[in-house]
Amino acid sequence: MVMALFTTVTPPTVTVTSCLLHDAFTGFSALGLALAGILLLILLTPSIPQPQRYHDFADKREFFGIPNALNVISNFPFLIIGLIGLVLCHRGNYFNISLQGEQWGWTCFYVGVISVAFGSSYYHFGPDDAGLVWDRLPMTVAFASLLAILIIERIDAKKGTISIVPLITAGIVINVFFGDVRLYLLAQSASCIAIPLMAALLPPMYTHSTYWLWASGFYLLAMLQEAADKAIYLLTFHIVSGHTLKHLSAAMVPVILTVMLAKRRVYLGKLLHVRNAQLHLID
């Protein structure tokens, strides 16, 4: 009984702060190891220029004076869903966004999605290395934004907000200033692996978290369709190519995430823990 009188009780704020700091340390440690691995791979392997056969798509048909018509027109859904998402993102609190960093992150994401429509269409009008930069640049911005959003929501809101600009800048630099396929593939692969892992393993702030995994699944499907471009074109008797289907499947990613934003609700306990921990660290 005497022992019980002198037993100290850990304040809830300290416990919450410790848990959040542990999540942040774990997340950023994994990110640091991944970046170190990427740097090591770049240093130990030779550079890879863009293969010119990549520009040789299966469907080269022209409709209404538009070359490679279906590969151009199939980018239109990106414009529609990007505009819808951008408007709703700033329409009161329609998406129930709780943190300012998230607002910035989702804004950058939807701007990237809108830009995909223009960049990819421009590239497919006359596929070449110069146009490919404008095709990939908006996708890199969108991926970087999603990565920052997940850091904000699930690891550390302040550091995640700060990471928006560096992540997007790194993506731009990789695409514009380096003609090395390794860098783009590594950046894309890292995002494709990190985003579903973070969504699956780290505690969410919102409901409907499984939508992240559905979005990741559709992007994986898009990559498979791109790889099977010519095979799909033959199997569909020259009706549609794998690359056209790739665009449509990839456009499902912002569609799914927009539905998630519209339907989700905040876990109040998690949000309070994040804000209390931030206030405690400031004090």
mmCIF file of N, CA, C and O in Angstrom, residues 71-107:
data_model
loop_
_atom_site.group_PDB
_atom_site.id
_atom_site.type_symbol
_atom_site.label_atom_id
_atom_site.label_comp_id
_atom_site.label_asym_id
_atom_site.label_seq_id
_atom_site.Cartn_x
_atom_site.Cartn_y
_atom_site.Cartn_z
ATOM 1 N N ASN A 71 -4.302 8.038 -77.284
ATOM 2 C CA ASN A 71 -3.326 8.309 -76.222
ATOM 3 C C ASN A 71 -3.358 9.767 -75.788
ATOM 4 O O ASN A 71 -2.967 10.100 -74.671
ATOM 5 N N VAL A 72 -3.815 10.646 -76.670
ATOM 6 C CA VAL A 72 -3.963 12.064 -76.322
ATOM 7 C C VAL A 72 -5.281 12.297 -75.581
ATOM 8 O O VAL A 72 -5.308 12.876 -74.484
ATOM 9 N N ILE A 73 -6.373 11.817 -76.170
ATOM 10 C CA ILE A 73 -7.704 12.083 -75.621
ATOM 11 C C ILE A 73 -7.903 11.422 -74.251
ATOM 12 O O ILE A 73 -8.619 11.950 -73.394
ATOM 13 N N SER A 74 -7.255 10.272 -74.025
ATOM 14 C CA SER A 74 -7.441 9.547 -72.763
ATOM 15 C C SER A 74 -6.864 10.284 -71.563
ATOM 16 O O SER A 74 -7.015 9.837 -70.421
ATOM 17 N N ASN A 75 -6.210 11.429 -71.799
ATOM 18 C CA ASN A 75 -5.727 12.257 -70.687
ATOM 19 C C ASN A 75 -6.798 13.219 -70.172
ATOM 20 O O ASN A 75 -6.611 13.853 -69.127
ATOM 21 N N PHE A 76 -7.916 13.336 -70.893
ATOM 22 C CA PHE A 76 -8.961 14.281 -70.521
ATOM 23 C C PHE A 76 -9.510 14.056 -69.107
ATOM 24 O O PHE A 76 -9.785 15.030 -68.388
ATOM 25 N N PRO A 77 -9.671 12.789 -68.646
ATOM 26 C CA PRO A 77 -10.176 12.593 -67.277
ATOM 27 C C PRO A 77 -9.319 13.241 -66.199
ATOM 28 O O PRO A 77 -9.843 13.660 -65.164
ATOM 29 N N PHE A 78 -8.011 13.353 -66.437
ATOM 30 C CA PHE A 78 -7.151 14.011 -65.445
ATOM 31 C C PHE A 78 -7.563 15.475 -65.259
ATOM 32 O O PHE A 78 -7.567 15.986 -64.133
ATOM 33 N N LEU A 79 -7.895 16.127 -66.353
ATOM 34 C CA LEU A 79 -8.300 17.530 -66.284
ATOM 35 C C LEU A 79 -9.587 17.679 -65.489
ATOM 36 O O LEU A 79 -9.698 18.561 -64.621
ATOM 37 N N ILE A 80 -10.564 16.805 -65.764
ATOM 38 C CA ILE A 80 -11.871 16.903 -65.105
ATOM 39 C C ILE A 80 -11.757 16.660 -63.608
ATOM 40 O O ILE A 80 -12.202 17.478 -62.783
ATOM 41 N N ILE A 81 -11.161 15.537 -63.227
ATOM 42 C CA ILE A 81 -11.095 15.201 -61.792
ATOM 43 C C ILE A 81 -10.159 16.155 -61.061
ATOM 44 O O ILE A 81 -10.386 16.488 -59.897
ATOM 45 N N GLY A 82 -9.115 16.647 -61.753
ATOM 46 C CA GLY A 82 -8.212 17.606 -61.128
ATOM 47 C C GLY A 82 -8.908 18.917 -60.807
ATOM 48 O O GLY A 82 -8.740 19.473 -59.716
ATOM 49 N N LEU A 83 -9.708 19.413 -61.746
ATOM 50 C CA LEU A 83 -10.445 20.657 -61.512
ATOM 51 C C LEU A 83 -11.485 20.490 -60.410
ATOM 52 O O LEU A 83 -11.647 21.363 -59.548
ATOM 53 N N ILE A 84 -12.207 19.358 -60.447
ATOM 54 C CA ILE A 84 -13.209 19.096 -59.404
ATOM 55 C C ILE A 84 -12.548 19.052 -58.033
ATOM 56 O O ILE A 84 -13.012 19.675 -57.074
ATOM 57 N N GLY A 85 -11.444 18.312 -57.933
ATOM 58 C CA GLY A 85 -10.753 18.196 -56.654
ATOM 59 C C GLY A 85 -10.212 19.523 -56.163
ATOM 60 O O GLY A 85 -10.300 19.839 -54.966
ATOM 61 N N LEU A 86 -9.650 20.314 -57.057
ATOM 62 C CA LEU A 86 -9.075 21.606 -56.668
ATOM 63 C C LEU A 86 -10.158 22.548 -56.161
ATOM 64 O O LEU A 86 -9.961 23.253 -55.161
ATOM 65 N N VAL A 87 -11.314 22.566 -56.827
ATOM 66 C CA VAL A 87 -12.418 23.426 -56.391
ATOM 67 C C VAL A 87 -12.942 22.980 -55.029
ATOM 68 O O VAL A 87 -13.115 23.798 -54.113
ATOM 69 N N LEU A 88 -13.178 21.678 -54.875
ATOM 70 C CA LEU A 88 -13.727 21.170 -53.615
ATOM 71 C C LEU A 88 -12.728 21.311 -52.474
ATOM 72 O O LEU A 88 -13.117 21.461 -51.308
ATOM 73 N N CYS A 89 -11.445 21.275 -52.814
ATOM 74 C CA CYS A 89 -10.404 21.414 -51.796
ATOM 75 C C CYS A 89 -10.466 22.777 -51.122
ATOM 76 O O CYS A 89 -10.076 22.926 -49.967
ATOM 77 N N HIS A 90 -10.982 23.762 -51.841
ATOM 78 C CA HIS A 90 -11.048 25.122 -51.302
ATOM 79 C C HIS A 90 -12.494 25.596 -51.122
ATOM 80 O O HIS A 90 -12.733 26.804 -51.011
ATOM 81 N N ARG A 91 -13.417 24.660 -51.110
ATOM 82 C CA ARG A 91 -14.835 25.001 -50.914
ATOM 83 C C ARG A 91 -15.216 24.742 -49.461
ATOM 84 O O ARG A 91 -15.656 23.652 -49.099
ATOM 85 N N GLY A 92 -15.005 25.755 -48.638
ATOM 86 C CA GLY A 92 -15.281 25.597 -47.219
ATOM 87 C C GLY A 92 -14.427 24.488 -46.647
ATOM 88 O O GLY A 92 -13.219 24.454 -46.821
ATOM 89 N N ASN A 93 -15.081 23.558 -45.960
ATOM 90 C CA ASN A 93 -14.378 22.398 -45.423
ATOM 91 C C ASN A 93 -15.021 21.128 -45.969
ATOM 92 O O ASN A 93 -15.263 20.164 -45.234
ATOM 93 N N TYR A 94 -15.304 21.132 -47.272
ATOM 94 C CA TYR A 94 -15.991 20.002 -47.895
ATOM 95 C C TYR A 94 -15.223 18.703 -47.699
ATOM 96 O O TYR A 94 -15.813 17.642 -47.496
ATOM 97 N N PHE A 95 -13.892 18.773 -47.776
ATOM 98 C CA PHE A 95 -13.066 17.571 -47.640
ATOM 99 C C PHE A 95 -12.656 17.296 -46.192
ATOM 100 O O PHE A 95 -11.880 16.389 -45.934
ATOM 101 N N ASN A 96 -13.151 18.104 -45.252
ATOM 102 C CA ASN A 96 -12.849 17.887 -43.836
ATOM 103 C C ASN A 96 -11.339 17.835 -43.591
ATOM 104 O O ASN A 96 -10.830 16.950 -42.900
ATOM 105 N N ILE A 97 -10.618 18.764 -44.187
ATOM 106 C CA ILE A 97 -9.169 18.856 -44.007
ATOM 107 C C ILE A 97 -8.892 19.548 -42.679
ATOM 108 O O ILE A 97 -9.406 20.632 -42.417
ATOM 109 N N SER A 98 -8.070 18.929 -41.840
ATOM 110 C CA SER A 98 -7.898 19.409 -40.467
ATOM 111 C C SER A 98 -6.659 20.260 -40.258
ATOM 112 O O SER A 98 -6.610 21.043 -39.321
ATOM 113 N N LEU A 99 -5.640 20.100 -41.091
ATOM 114 C CA LEU A 99 -4.374 20.790 -40.894
ATOM 115 C C LEU A 99 -4.023 21.630 -42.118
ATOM 116 O O LEU A 99 -4.312 21.245 -43.250
ATOM 117 N N GLN A 100 -3.377 22.766 -41.894
ATOM 118 C CA GLN A 100 -3.041 23.668 -42.991
ATOM 119 C C GLN A 100 -2.091 23.009 -43.989
ATOM 120 O O GLN A 100 -2.209 23.197 -45.202
ATOM 121 N N GLY A 101 -1.165 22.208 -43.474
ATOM 122 C CA GLY A 101 -0.235 21.515 -44.361
ATOM 123 C C GLY A 101 -0.940 20.587 -45.325
ATOM 124 O O GLY A 101 -0.531 20.453 -46.491
ATOM 125 N N GLU A 102 -1.996 19.932 -44.847
ATOM 126 C CA GLU A 102 -2.775 19.060 -45.732
ATOM 127 C C GLU A 102 -3.406 19.864 -46.862
ATOM 128 O O GLU A 102 -3.438 19.413 -48.012
ATOM 129 N N GLN A 103 -3.916 21.035 -46.528
ATOM 130 C CA GLN A 103 -4.534 21.904 -47.539
ATOM 131 C C GLN A 103 -3.536 22.216 -48.652
ATOM 132 O O GLN A 103 -3.846 22.114 -49.837
ATOM 133 N N TRP A 104 -2.324 22.568 -48.265
ATOM 134 C CA TRP A 104 -1.287 22.868 -49.256
ATOM 135 C C TRP A 104 -0.917 21.623 -50.055
ATOM 136 O O TRP A 104 -0.735 21.684 -51.269
ATOM 137 N N GLY A 105 -0.809 20.493 -49.354
ATOM 138 C CA GLY A 105 -0.433 19.251 -50.027
ATOM 139 C C GLY A 105 -1.459 18.809 -51.058
ATOM 140 O O GLY A 105 -1.103 18.460 -52.194
ATOM 141 N N TRP A 106 -2.743 18.845 -50.683
ATOM 142 C CA TRP A 106 -3.785 18.436 -51.623
ATOM 143 C C TRP A 106 -3.923 19.430 -52.771
ATOM 144 O O TRP A 106 -4.225 19.047 -53.898
ATOM 145 N N THR A 107 -3.671 20.709 -52.499
ATOM 146 C CA THR A 107 -3.688 21.700 -53.580
ATOM 147 C C THR A 107 -2.606 21.383 -54.606
ATOM 148 O O THR A 107 -2.859 21.387 -55.820
#
